[in-house]
């Protein structure tokens, strides 16, 4: 459990997203406070990824509003926000993908340095010092000069986490960070995320790891057919959810 | 013996012209191909259509015809626009190879996984930064083999400029052959072309080795 303050980091209201006639998100509302750790669970195709991706503007929502630390990156009145502004505000969010998406032509160190050097315009020396410290933090100090193709899945995902952290985000988004990993490698990645939780990083984690969700989250969101069916502390969701649908889902998971 | 050396010397003088055309063509058609490949994957439809016209016309008609068109045709179409022979040849080669490189690079760019763009985007990189720092470097590795093939073809295609009477390897050897009635100059010319292509192959092999550190 982490300490949360009342500062609102993300505010989403009436968020909708359609692909053609397929409505993937239907009027989603959410408020995330500083330091809060929220897990998002739910059946495949329920819109979990689409929701995270809309927050960081990898998907353009069809309606609703998104505020990141009070700044609009999507307006309820559908007036467009300039792309430079969106990129600036979305920089407060870091994202980790299921498939890592590391840059194959750069070493682990190069991957972590890329954002600070190219976007934040840091000097290579500063960026390298910080990147090495981050790689050390995720337990990969010895792999700094290795290319992604020589790393295991768990190592790749830890580099990806370090790469996101190098941008000094206030909020971290994880989309099934362990789903592409061999079972024996899941633990090392979850340990890194737990360490972030202990530092009170604000986090949204889409996951199928129920034990992890139960252990670290302040709130668990159950998504179903594009809606937040229930949002509650883990004890409530995992022991006495309001909706029978959640019970059925959890029984199938175990 | 001195006859052989003299012939070889004359043919090699033509080799300088051939090399000049080879390097000018690569120096301009490679960047042209990169720019056009980006234009061809652009979101603007009109831009894509123009690029499609360019590549299909150039790749669908003989290079020899294009050389004639630029040298003899353009002055008729636009009086006053008479290019000097070598310039006409160079311009044609640049436009021609630019079209082939456009297609090669377009394929390379499109083979880059969407996740690379998304990872760049969430780091806050702009489109230009994403292309120059992430997409193009990976594209170069993937297009090296087809680009090497084009470079080999280019060495041989340069011989087409004899039709404009430019003194390249082929024309200079042919001159000696007609004058002295011997095939030795042709053998020398073949050797020079082979040697040039050997250089091209070696160069690309080295480059591929350099890029083989990843994936
Ligand atoms: N680019 C797209 N075009 C069309 N439909 C899409 C697209 N992306 C997602 N969808 C659809 O949107 C719905 C929600 O997808 P999403 O990936 O958000 O689900 P999810 O909850 O993350 O599922 P999973 O647990 O399988 O990752 C699915 O029905 C999916 O087929
Ligand atoms: Mg998903």
Short mmCIF file of C-alpha atoms and ligand atoms in Angstrom, two decimals:
data_model
loop_
_atom_site.label_atom_id
_atom_site.label_comp_id
_atom_site.label_asym_id
_atom_site.label_seq_id
_atom_site.Cartn_x
_atom_site.Cartn_y
_atom_site.Cartn_z
CA UNK A 1 0.00 0.00 0.00
CA UNK A 2 1.29 3.42 -0.80
CA UNK A 3 0.65 6.84 0.61
CA UNK A 4 -1.46 9.03 -1.58
CA UNK A 5 -1.92 12.75 -1.44
CA UNK A 6 -4.88 14.62 -2.79
CA UNK A 7 -3.11 16.03 -5.80
CA UNK A 8 -4.94 14.88 -8.91
CA UNK A 9 -2.56 13.51 -11.54
CA UNK A 10 -5.03 12.30 -14.15
CA UNK A 11 -8.67 13.19 -14.63
CA UNK A 12 -10.71 11.47 -17.30
CA UNK A 13 -14.35 12.27 -17.98
CA UNK A 14 -16.74 10.64 -20.40
CA UNK A 15 -13.96 9.07 -22.47
CA UNK A 16 -15.22 7.25 -25.54
CA UNK A 17 -13.35 5.49 -28.31
CA UNK A 18 -14.74 3.76 -31.37
CA UNK A 19 -13.17 1.88 -34.23
CA UNK A 20 -15.75 2.40 -36.95
CA UNK A 21 -18.98 1.14 -35.45
CA UNK A 22 -17.21 -0.81 -32.69
CA UNK A 23 -17.40 1.09 -29.41
CA UNK A 24 -14.37 0.09 -27.41
CA UNK A 25 -14.59 2.66 -24.58
CA UNK A 26 -17.96 3.88 -23.35
CA UNK A 27 -18.02 6.95 -21.13
CA UNK A 28 -15.08 6.08 -18.91
CA UNK A 29 -14.46 8.34 -15.88
CA UNK A 30 -11.39 8.13 -13.68
CA UNK A 31 -9.43 10.24 -11.25
CA UNK A 32 -5.91 9.26 -10.24
CA UNK A 33 -4.30 10.85 -7.19
CA UNK A 34 -0.59 11.34 -6.68
CA UNK A 35 1.07 8.17 -5.44
CA UNK A 36 -1.91 6.02 -6.21
CA UNK A 37 -1.38 2.57 -7.67
CA UNK A 38 -4.24 1.29 -9.76
CA UNK A 39 -4.44 -2.13 -11.37
CA UNK A 40 -6.72 -2.68 -14.32
CA UNK A 41 -8.05 -6.18 -14.86
CA UNK A 42 -10.74 -7.61 -17.05
CA UNK A 43 -11.44 -9.97 -19.93
CA UNK A 44 -9.63 -9.82 -23.26
CA UNK A 45 -11.04 -7.16 -25.57
CA UNK A 46 -12.64 -5.17 -22.75
CA UNK A 47 -10.66 -2.03 -23.70
CA UNK A 48 -7.88 -2.03 -21.08
CA UNK A 49 -5.09 -1.36 -23.56
CA UNK A 50 -7.16 1.13 -25.51
CA UNK A 51 -7.79 3.04 -22.30
CA UNK A 52 -4.10 3.29 -21.37
CA UNK A 53 -3.14 4.12 -24.95
CA UNK A 54 -5.75 6.90 -25.07
CA UNK A 55 -4.29 8.47 -21.94
CA UNK A 56 -0.87 8.82 -23.55
CA UNK A 57 -2.39 9.71 -26.91
CA UNK A 58 -1.32 6.67 -28.87
CA UNK A 59 -5.02 6.46 -29.69
CA UNK A 60 -7.21 9.45 -30.42
CA UNK A 61 -10.35 9.26 -28.28
CA UNK A 62 -13.69 10.01 -29.92
CA UNK A 63 -15.26 11.95 -27.06
CA UNK A 64 -14.63 13.06 -23.49
CA UNK A 65 -11.80 14.88 -21.78
CA UNK A 66 -8.37 13.99 -20.41
CA UNK A 67 -6.44 16.20 -18.02
CA UNK A 68 -2.87 15.36 -17.08
CA UNK A 69 -1.86 17.27 -13.95
CA UNK A 70 -4.53 19.81 -14.76
CA UNK A 71 -3.51 20.29 -18.41
CA UNK A 72 -5.95 19.26 -21.13
CA UNK A 73 -4.60 16.82 -23.70
CA UNK A 74 -8.13 16.16 -24.92
CA UNK A 75 -10.97 18.60 -24.56
CA UNK A 76 -14.60 17.74 -23.91
CA UNK A 77 -15.66 20.27 -26.56
CA UNK A 78 -13.55 18.37 -29.14
CA UNK A 79 -11.43 21.48 -29.87
CA UNK A 80 -8.05 20.16 -30.95
CA UNK A 81 -5.04 20.56 -28.69
CA UNK A 82 -1.78 21.35 -30.58
CA UNK A 83 0.43 18.30 -31.01
CA UNK A 84 3.40 20.01 -29.35
CA UNK A 85 1.27 20.66 -26.26
CA UNK A 86 0.05 17.07 -26.21
CA UNK A 87 3.61 15.76 -26.42
CA UNK A 88 4.72 18.15 -23.69
CA UNK A 89 1.99 17.11 -21.25
CA UNK A 90 2.10 13.42 -22.13
CA UNK A 91 5.80 13.48 -21.24
CA UNK A 92 4.65 13.34 -17.63
CA UNK A 93 3.49 9.82 -18.44
CA UNK A 94 5.89 6.96 -19.00
CA UNK A 95 4.72 3.82 -20.76
CA UNK A 96 5.89 0.23 -20.75
CA UNK A 97 4.59 -2.13 -23.44
CA UNK A 98 3.84 -5.82 -23.41
CA UNK A 99 6.34 -6.37 -26.25
CA UNK A 100 9.04 -4.07 -24.80
CA UNK A 101 9.49 -2.16 -28.08
CA UNK A 102 13.16 -1.57 -27.37
CA UNK A 103 15.21 0.07 -30.13
CA UNK A 104 17.13 -2.92 -31.58
CA UNK A 105 19.91 -0.77 -33.09
CA UNK A 106 20.86 0.71 -29.73
CA UNK A 107 22.47 -0.87 -26.70
CA UNK A 108 20.63 -1.09 -23.38
CA UNK A 109 22.43 2.11 -22.41
CA UNK A 110 21.60 3.73 -25.76
CA UNK A 111 17.94 2.87 -25.31
CA UNK A 112 17.82 4.52 -21.90
CA UNK A 113 19.78 7.59 -23.09
CA UNK A 114 17.71 8.18 -26.23
CA UNK A 115 14.86 10.19 -24.66
CA UNK A 116 17.00 12.40 -22.40
CA UNK A 117 19.44 13.21 -25.23
CA UNK A 118 16.98 13.67 -28.10
CA UNK A 119 13.96 15.11 -26.32
CA UNK A 120 15.27 16.68 -23.10
CA UNK A 121 18.47 17.84 -24.86
CA UNK A 122 20.67 16.66 -22.01
CA UNK A 123 24.40 16.37 -22.61
CA UNK A 124 25.54 12.85 -23.45
CA UNK A 125 27.70 12.77 -20.33
CA UNK A 126 24.80 13.64 -18.00
CA UNK A 127 22.43 11.33 -19.81
CA UNK A 128 24.91 8.46 -19.63
CA UNK A 129 25.52 8.93 -15.91
CA UNK A 130 21.80 8.92 -15.19
CA UNK A 131 21.12 6.02 -17.55
CA UNK A 132 23.79 3.91 -15.87
CA UNK A 133 22.26 4.67 -12.47
CA UNK A 134 18.82 3.60 -13.77
CA UNK A 135 20.20 0.39 -15.29
CA UNK A 136 21.82 -0.30 -11.93
CA UNK A 137 18.47 0.30 -10.24
CA UNK A 138 16.75 -2.33 -12.41
CA UNK A 139 19.66 -4.72 -11.84
CA UNK A 140 21.26 -4.45 -15.27
CA UNK A 141 24.44 -2.46 -14.63
CA UNK A 142 26.43 -5.30 -16.23
CA UNK A 143 24.33 -5.36 -19.41
CA UNK A 144 24.65 -1.67 -20.34
CA UNK A 145 26.59 -2.29 -23.55
CA UNK A 146 24.51 -5.24 -24.75
CA UNK A 147 22.09 -5.01 -27.64
CA UNK A 148 18.47 -6.02 -26.95
CA UNK A 149 18.78 -9.18 -29.09
CA UNK A 150 21.26 -10.55 -26.55
CA UNK A 151 18.98 -9.95 -23.53
CA UNK A 152 16.33 -12.23 -22.03
CA UNK A 153 12.70 -11.13 -22.03
CA UNK A 154 12.85 -10.12 -18.38
CA UNK A 155 16.01 -8.11 -18.99
CA UNK A 156 14.45 -6.42 -22.02
CA UNK A 157 11.43 -5.37 -20.02
CA UNK A 158 13.63 -3.99 -17.24
CA UNK A 159 15.56 -1.94 -19.82
CA UNK A 160 12.20 -0.68 -21.11
CA UNK A 161 11.24 0.37 -17.59
CA UNK A 162 14.57 2.17 -17.14
CA UNK A 163 14.06 3.87 -20.52
CA UNK A 164 10.67 5.17 -19.40
CA UNK A 165 12.02 6.29 -16.02
CA UNK A 166 14.85 8.22 -17.71
CA UNK A 167 12.26 10.77 -18.82
CA UNK A 168 11.45 11.38 -15.14
CA UNK A 169 7.73 10.76 -15.53
CA UNK A 170 5.27 11.51 -12.71
CA UNK A 171 3.03 8.65 -13.73
CA UNK A 172 3.88 5.22 -15.13
CA UNK A 173 1.57 3.22 -17.38
CA UNK A 174 2.17 -0.53 -17.74
CA UNK A 175 0.28 -2.55 -20.33
CA UNK A 176 0.61 -6.20 -19.39
CA UNK A 177 4.33 -5.84 -18.68
CA UNK A 178 4.80 -9.55 -17.93
CA UNK A 179 2.45 -11.20 -20.45
CA UNK A 180 5.15 -11.83 -23.05
CA UNK A 181 7.54 -13.38 -20.52
CA UNK A 182 8.39 -16.96 -19.65
CA UNK A 183 6.91 -17.72 -16.22
CA UNK A 184 10.31 -17.87 -14.52
CA UNK A 185 11.12 -14.33 -15.68
CA UNK A 186 7.93 -12.66 -14.45
CA UNK A 187 9.17 -12.26 -10.89
CA UNK A 188 12.18 -10.09 -11.73
CA UNK A 189 10.01 -7.60 -13.62
CA UNK A 190 7.31 -7.50 -10.94
CA UNK A 191 10.04 -6.89 -8.33
CA UNK A 192 11.14 -3.76 -10.22
CA UNK A 193 7.55 -2.50 -10.40
CA UNK A 194 7.06 -3.20 -6.70
CA UNK A 195 10.20 -1.21 -5.92
CA UNK A 196 8.67 1.71 -7.83
CA UNK A 197 5.50 1.30 -5.80
CA UNK A 198 7.53 1.63 -2.62
CA UNK A 199 8.86 4.95 -3.93
CA UNK A 200 5.25 6.12 -4.30
CA UNK A 201 5.34 6.35 -8.07
CA UNK A 202 1.83 6.94 -9.41
CA UNK A 203 1.00 3.92 -11.55
CA UNK A 204 -1.68 2.39 -13.76
CA UNK A 205 -0.98 -1.29 -14.40
CA UNK A 206 -2.98 -3.48 -16.77
CA UNK A 207 -2.22 -7.00 -15.62
CA UNK A 208 -3.31 -10.60 -15.49
CA UNK A 209 -1.15 -11.19 -12.39
CA UNK A 210 -3.86 -11.25 -9.76
CA UNK A 211 -1.48 -11.85 -6.86
CA UNK A 212 0.50 -8.79 -7.87
CA UNK A 213 -2.65 -6.67 -8.29
CA UNK A 214 -3.85 -7.69 -4.87
CA UNK A 215 -0.53 -7.05 -3.19
CA UNK A 216 0.49 -3.65 -4.52
CA UNK A 217 -2.66 -1.83 -5.66
CA UNK A 218 -4.58 0.84 -3.81
CA UNK A 219 -7.47 0.39 -6.19
CA UNK A 220 -8.41 -2.28 -8.70
CA UNK A 221 -10.46 -1.46 -11.76
CA UNK A 222 -12.47 -4.18 -13.43
CA UNK A 223 -13.16 -3.34 -17.06
CA UNK A 224 -15.83 -5.02 -19.07
CA UNK A 225 -17.08 -4.19 -22.56
CA UNK A 226 -15.53 -0.72 -22.55
CA UNK A 227 -16.81 0.32 -19.14
CA UNK A 228 -15.39 0.42 -15.64
CA UNK A 229 -17.70 -2.13 -14.07
CA UNK A 230 -16.27 -1.65 -10.60
CA UNK A 231 -13.41 0.21 -8.97
CA UNK A 232 -12.57 -0.71 -5.40
CA UNK A 233 -9.69 -1.59 -3.08
CA UNK A 234 -8.22 -5.02 -3.87
CA UNK A 235 -9.67 -6.72 -0.79
CA UNK A 236 -13.16 -5.79 -1.91
CA UNK A 237 -12.70 -6.75 -5.57
CA UNK A 238 -11.03 -10.06 -4.78
CA UNK A 239 -13.32 -11.13 -1.94
CA UNK A 240 -16.70 -9.49 -2.33
CA UNK A 241 -17.15 -7.72 -5.67
CA UNK A 242 -20.51 -6.09 -6.33
CA UNK A 243 -20.84 -7.72 -9.72
CA UNK A 244 -21.23 -11.47 -10.22
CA UNK A 245 -19.40 -11.04 -13.55
CA UNK A 246 -16.23 -10.21 -11.63
CA UNK A 247 -16.56 -13.27 -9.44
CA UNK A 248 -16.92 -15.49 -12.52
CA UNK A 249 -13.88 -13.87 -14.13
CA UNK A 250 -11.72 -14.26 -11.03
CA UNK A 251 -12.77 -17.89 -10.54
CA UNK A 252 -11.68 -18.63 -14.10
CA UNK A 253 -8.33 -16.88 -13.55
CA UNK A 254 -7.43 -19.15 -10.66
CA UNK B 1 53.67 -4.48 -74.43
CA UNK B 2 53.67 -0.69 -74.65
CA UNK B 3 50.68 -1.07 -76.99
CA UNK B 4 48.80 -2.89 -74.21
CA UNK B 5 49.71 -0.25 -71.65
CA UNK B 6 48.66 2.51 -73.99
CA UNK B 7 45.32 0.85 -74.64
CA UNK B 8 44.77 0.19 -70.97
CA UNK B 9 45.61 3.80 -70.20
CA UNK B 10 43.08 5.08 -72.70
CA UNK B 11 40.40 2.74 -71.39
CA UNK B 12 41.14 3.79 -67.81
CA UNK B 13 40.67 7.41 -68.84
CA UNK B 14 37.17 6.31 -69.76
CA UNK B 15 37.06 4.62 -66.36
CA UNK B 16 37.36 8.05 -64.72
CA UNK B 17 34.22 9.17 -66.56
CA UNK B 18 32.41 5.97 -65.59
CA UNK B 19 33.41 6.36 -61.94
CA UNK B 20 32.36 10.00 -61.91
CA UNK B 21 28.92 9.07 -63.23
CA UNK B 22 28.70 6.19 -60.74
CA UNK B 23 29.46 8.36 -57.70
CA UNK B 24 27.36 11.33 -58.79
CA UNK B 25 24.40 9.01 -59.35
CA UNK B 26 24.71 7.40 -55.92
CA UNK B 27 25.39 10.68 -54.14
CA UNK B 28 22.14 12.21 -55.39
CA UNK B 29 19.83 9.25 -55.96
CA UNK B 30 20.22 7.77 -52.46
CA UNK B 31 19.04 10.94 -50.65
CA UNK B 32 16.40 11.43 -53.38
CA UNK B 33 15.17 7.90 -52.71
CA UNK B 34 14.97 8.53 -48.96
CA UNK B 35 12.99 11.74 -49.36
CA UNK B 36 10.64 10.22 -51.95
CA UNK B 37 10.14 7.12 -49.80
CA UNK B 38 9.00 9.31 -46.93
CA UNK B 39 6.75 11.22 -49.35
CA UNK B 40 5.36 7.94 -50.62
CA UNK B 41 4.33 6.93 -47.10
CA UNK B 42 2.94 10.43 -46.42
CA UNK B 43 -0.57 11.00 -45.17
CA UNK B 44 -1.23 13.48 -47.98
CA UNK B 45 -2.85 11.70 -50.88
CA UNK B 46 -1.74 14.13 -53.62
CA UNK B 47 1.89 13.65 -52.59
CA UNK B 48 1.51 9.88 -52.73
CA UNK B 49 -0.05 10.06 -56.20
CA UNK B 50 2.78 12.21 -57.58
CA UNK B 51 5.33 9.76 -56.15
CA UNK B 52 3.45 6.81 -57.60
CA UNK B 53 3.52 8.45 -61.05
CA UNK B 54 7.25 9.14 -60.74
CA UNK B 55 8.23 5.62 -59.73
CA UNK B 56 5.95 3.79 -62.14
CA UNK B 57 6.94 5.87 -65.17
CA UNK B 58 10.66 5.65 -64.41
CA UNK B 59 10.64 1.96 -63.53
CA UNK B 60 8.30 1.06 -66.39
CA UNK B 61 10.32 2.54 -69.25
CA UNK B 62 13.82 1.74 -70.54
CA UNK B 63 16.70 3.72 -69.11
CA UNK B 64 18.02 4.14 -72.64
CA UNK B 65 14.79 5.82 -73.70
CA UNK B 66 15.02 8.11 -70.67
CA UNK B 67 18.56 9.13 -71.63
CA UNK B 68 17.37 9.98 -75.17
CA UNK B 69 14.40 11.83 -73.76
CA UNK B 70 16.45 14.05 -71.47
CA UNK B 71 19.18 14.75 -74.03
CA UNK B 72 17.19 15.04 -77.27
CA UNK B 73 13.60 15.37 -76.05
CA UNK B 74 13.81 18.05 -73.39
CA UNK B 75 15.28 20.74 -75.73
CA UNK B 76 12.36 20.17 -78.11
CA UNK B 77 9.83 20.32 -75.29
CA UNK B 78 11.42 23.30 -73.55
CA UNK B 79 13.52 25.27 -76.03
CA UNK B 80 16.61 26.62 -74.32
CA UNK B 81 16.91 23.65 -72.00
CA UNK B 82 19.79 21.92 -73.72
CA UNK B 83 21.92 20.00 -71.27
CA UNK B 84 25.51 19.19 -71.95
CA UNK B 85 25.95 15.44 -72.66
CA UNK B 86 27.40 14.36 -69.34
CA UNK B 87 24.92 16.45 -67.33
CA UNK B 88 22.02 14.97 -69.28
CA UNK B 89 23.29 11.46 -68.57
CA UNK B 90 23.91 12.18 -64.89
CA UNK B 91 20.46 13.77 -64.43
CA UNK B 92 18.79 10.78 -66.06
CA UNK B 93 20.71 8.30 -63.93
CA UNK B 94 19.91 10.20 -60.72
CA UNK B 95 16.19 10.29 -61.51
CA UNK B 96 16.18 6.67 -62.64
CA UNK B 97 18.04 5.21 -59.67
CA UNK B 98 16.17 7.56 -57.33
CA UNK B 99 12.95 5.79 -58.34
CA UNK B 100 14.37 2.34 -57.62
CA UNK B 101 15.78 3.49 -54.28
CA UNK B 102 12.41 5.06 -53.44
CA UNK B 103 10.77 1.66 -53.75
CA UNK B 104 13.53 -0.10 -51.81
CA UNK B 105 13.46 2.42 -48.96
CA UNK B 106 9.67 2.52 -48.87
CA UNK B 107 9.64 -1.22 -48.34
CA UNK B 108 12.32 -0.86 -45.67
CA UNK B 109 10.49 1.91 -43.81
CA UNK B 110 7.21 0.00 -43.91
CA UNK B 111 8.88 -3.12 -42.54
CA UNK B 112 9.71 -1.28 -39.30
CA UNK B 113 7.38 -2.38 -36.53
CA UNK B 114 4.65 0.02 -35.36
CA UNK B 115 5.92 -0.49 -31.82
CA UNK B 116 9.07 1.47 -32.72
CA UNK B 117 6.97 4.52 -33.58
CA UNK B 118 4.93 4.10 -30.40
CA UNK B 119 8.00 3.75 -28.18
CA UNK B 120 9.43 6.92 -29.77
CA UNK B 121 6.16 8.75 -29.36
CA UNK B 122 5.83 7.96 -25.64
CA UNK B 123 9.36 9.28 -25.13
CA UNK B 124 8.08 12.56 -26.56
CA UNK B 125 9.97 12.38 -29.86
CA UNK B 126 8.68 14.35 -32.85
CA UNK B 127 8.02 12.75 -36.24
CA UNK B 128 11.32 14.00 -37.65
CA UNK B 129 13.24 12.76 -34.59
CA UNK B 130 11.52 9.39 -34.81
CA UNK B 131 12.41 9.04 -38.48
CA UNK B 132 16.03 10.18 -38.24
CA UNK B 133 16.96 8.55 -34.91
CA UNK B 134 14.91 5.36 -34.89
CA UNK B 135 13.33 4.40 -38.21
CA UNK B 136 15.93 5.33 -40.84
CA UNK B 137 18.93 3.75 -39.04
CA UNK B 138 17.05 0.46 -38.83
CA UNK B 139 15.88 0.84 -42.43
CA UNK B 140 19.46 1.22 -43.66
CA UNK B 141 20.40 -2.17 -42.25
CA UNK B 142 17.45 -3.82 -43.95
CA UNK B 143 17.96 -2.21 -47.36
CA UNK B 144 21.71 -2.83 -47.65
CA UNK B 145 21.37 -6.04 -49.73
CA UNK B 146 18.99 -4.60 -52.36
CA UNK B 147 20.96 -1.34 -52.46
CA UNK B 148 24.14 -3.33 -53.10
CA UNK B 149 22.40 -5.04 -56.03
CA UNK B 150 21.39 -1.69 -57.48
CA UNK B 151 24.95 -0.39 -57.13
CA UNK B 152 26.26 -3.40 -59.08
CA UNK B 153 23.67 -2.84 -61.79
CA UNK B 154 24.61 0.84 -61.87
CA UNK B 155 28.27 0.05 -62.64
CA UNK B 156 27.11 -1.84 -65.73
CA UNK B 157 24.34 0.61 -66.69
CA UNK B 158 26.84 3.45 -66.96
CA UNK B 159 27.94 1.85 -70.25
CA UNK B 160 24.67 3.07 -71.79
CA UNK B 161 26.10 6.58 -72.04
CA UNK B 162 28.03 5.53 -75.18
CA UNK B 163 24.84 6.39 -77.04
CA UNK B 164 25.53 10.06 -76.29
CA UNK B 165 29.14 9.68 -77.39
CA UNK B 166 30.52 10.15 -73.90
CA UNK B 167 34.04 8.74 -73.60
CA UNK B 168 33.53 6.13 -70.89
CA UNK B 169 35.20 2.73 -70.57
CA UNK B 170 33.09 1.09 -73.23
CA UNK B 171 33.37 3.82 -75.85
CA UNK B 172 37.11 4.17 -75.44
CA UNK B 173 37.65 0.42 -75.80
CA UNK B 174 35.34 0.25 -78.78
CA UNK B 175 37.39 3.00 -80.46
CA UNK B 176 40.57 0.98 -80.18
CA UNK B 177 38.80 -2.17 -81.34
CA UNK B 178 37.55 -0.48 -84.51
CA UNK B 179 40.87 1.16 -85.18
CA UNK B 180 43.21 -1.79 -84.58
CA UNK B 181 40.91 -4.71 -85.18
CA UNK B 182 41.69 -6.52 -81.90
CA UNK B 183 39.45 -7.70 -79.10
CA UNK B 184 42.01 -7.10 -76.37
CA UNK B 185 40.46 -3.74 -75.38
CA UNK B 186 37.11 -5.44 -74.75
CA UNK B 187 38.82 -7.91 -72.44
CA UNK B 188 40.49 -5.04 -70.60
CA UNK B 189 37.14 -3.23 -70.33
CA UNK B 190 35.50 -6.34 -68.89
CA UNK B 191 38.32 -6.57 -66.37
CA UNK B 192 37.83 -2.96 -65.31
CA UNK B 193 34.08 -3.43 -64.83
CA UNK B 194 34.69 -6.62 -62.84
CA UNK B 195 37.24 -4.85 -60.67
CA UNK B 196 34.84 -1.98 -59.97
CA UNK B 197 32.08 -4.36 -58.99
CA UNK B 198 34.48 -6.30 -56.81
CA UNK B 199 35.06 -3.02 -54.97
CA UNK B 200 31.33 -2.43 -54.64
CA UNK B 201 30.75 -5.91 -53.24
CA UNK B 202 33.60 -5.54 -50.74
CA UNK B 203 32.33 -2.15 -49.60
CA UNK B 204 28.82 -3.42 -48.92
CA UNK B 205 30.12 -6.54 -47.22
CA UNK B 206 32.07 -4.33 -44.80
CA UNK B 207 29.00 -2.18 -44.23
CA UNK B 208 26.81 -5.21 -43.57
CA UNK B 209 29.36 -6.48 -41.07
CA UNK B 210 29.25 -3.17 -39.26
CA UNK B 211 25.47 -3.39 -39.00
CA UNK B 212 25.47 -7.02 -37.91
CA UNK B 213 26.13 -6.14 -34.26
CA UNK B 214 22.40 -6.20 -33.61
CA UNK B 215 19.44 -8.45 -34.41
N1 LIG C 1 -6.68 -0.62 -34.19
C1 LIG C 1 -7.86 -1.26 -33.96
N2 LIG C 1 -8.79 -1.35 -34.92
C2 LIG C 1 -9.96 -1.98 -34.70
N3 LIG C 1 -10.32 -2.55 -33.53
C3 LIG C 1 -9.43 -2.48 -32.52
C4 LIG C 1 -8.17 -1.85 -32.68
N4 LIG C 1 -7.50 -1.95 -31.51
C5 LIG C 1 -8.31 -2.61 -30.67
N5 LIG C 1 -9.48 -2.94 -31.27
C6 LIG C 1 -10.60 -3.64 -30.66
O1 LIG C 1 -10.94 -2.94 -29.49
C7 LIG C 1 -11.34 -3.84 -28.48
C8 LIG C 1 -10.58 -3.56 -27.21
O2 LIG C 1 -9.22 -3.86 -27.42
P1 LIG C 1 -8.11 -3.71 -26.28
O3 LIG C 1 -6.84 -4.08 -26.92
O4 LIG C 1 -8.21 -2.38 -25.67
O5 LIG C 1 -8.57 -4.81 -25.25
P2 LIG C 1 -7.80 -5.34 -23.98
O6 LIG C 1 -8.73 -5.22 -22.85
O7 LIG C 1 -6.48 -4.67 -23.86
O8 LIG C 1 -7.61 -6.88 -24.33
P3 LIG C 1 -6.38 -7.87 -24.02
O9 LIG C 1 -6.53 -8.35 -22.62
O10 LIG C 1 -6.56 -8.97 -25.02
O11 LIG C 1 -5.12 -7.11 -24.23
C9 LIG C 1 -11.14 -5.24 -29.02
O12 LIG C 1 -12.39 -5.71 -29.46
C10 LIG C 1 -10.24 -5.03 -30.20
O13 LIG C 1 -10.49 -5.96 -31.19
MG1 LIG C 2 -4.45 -5.30 -24.05
#
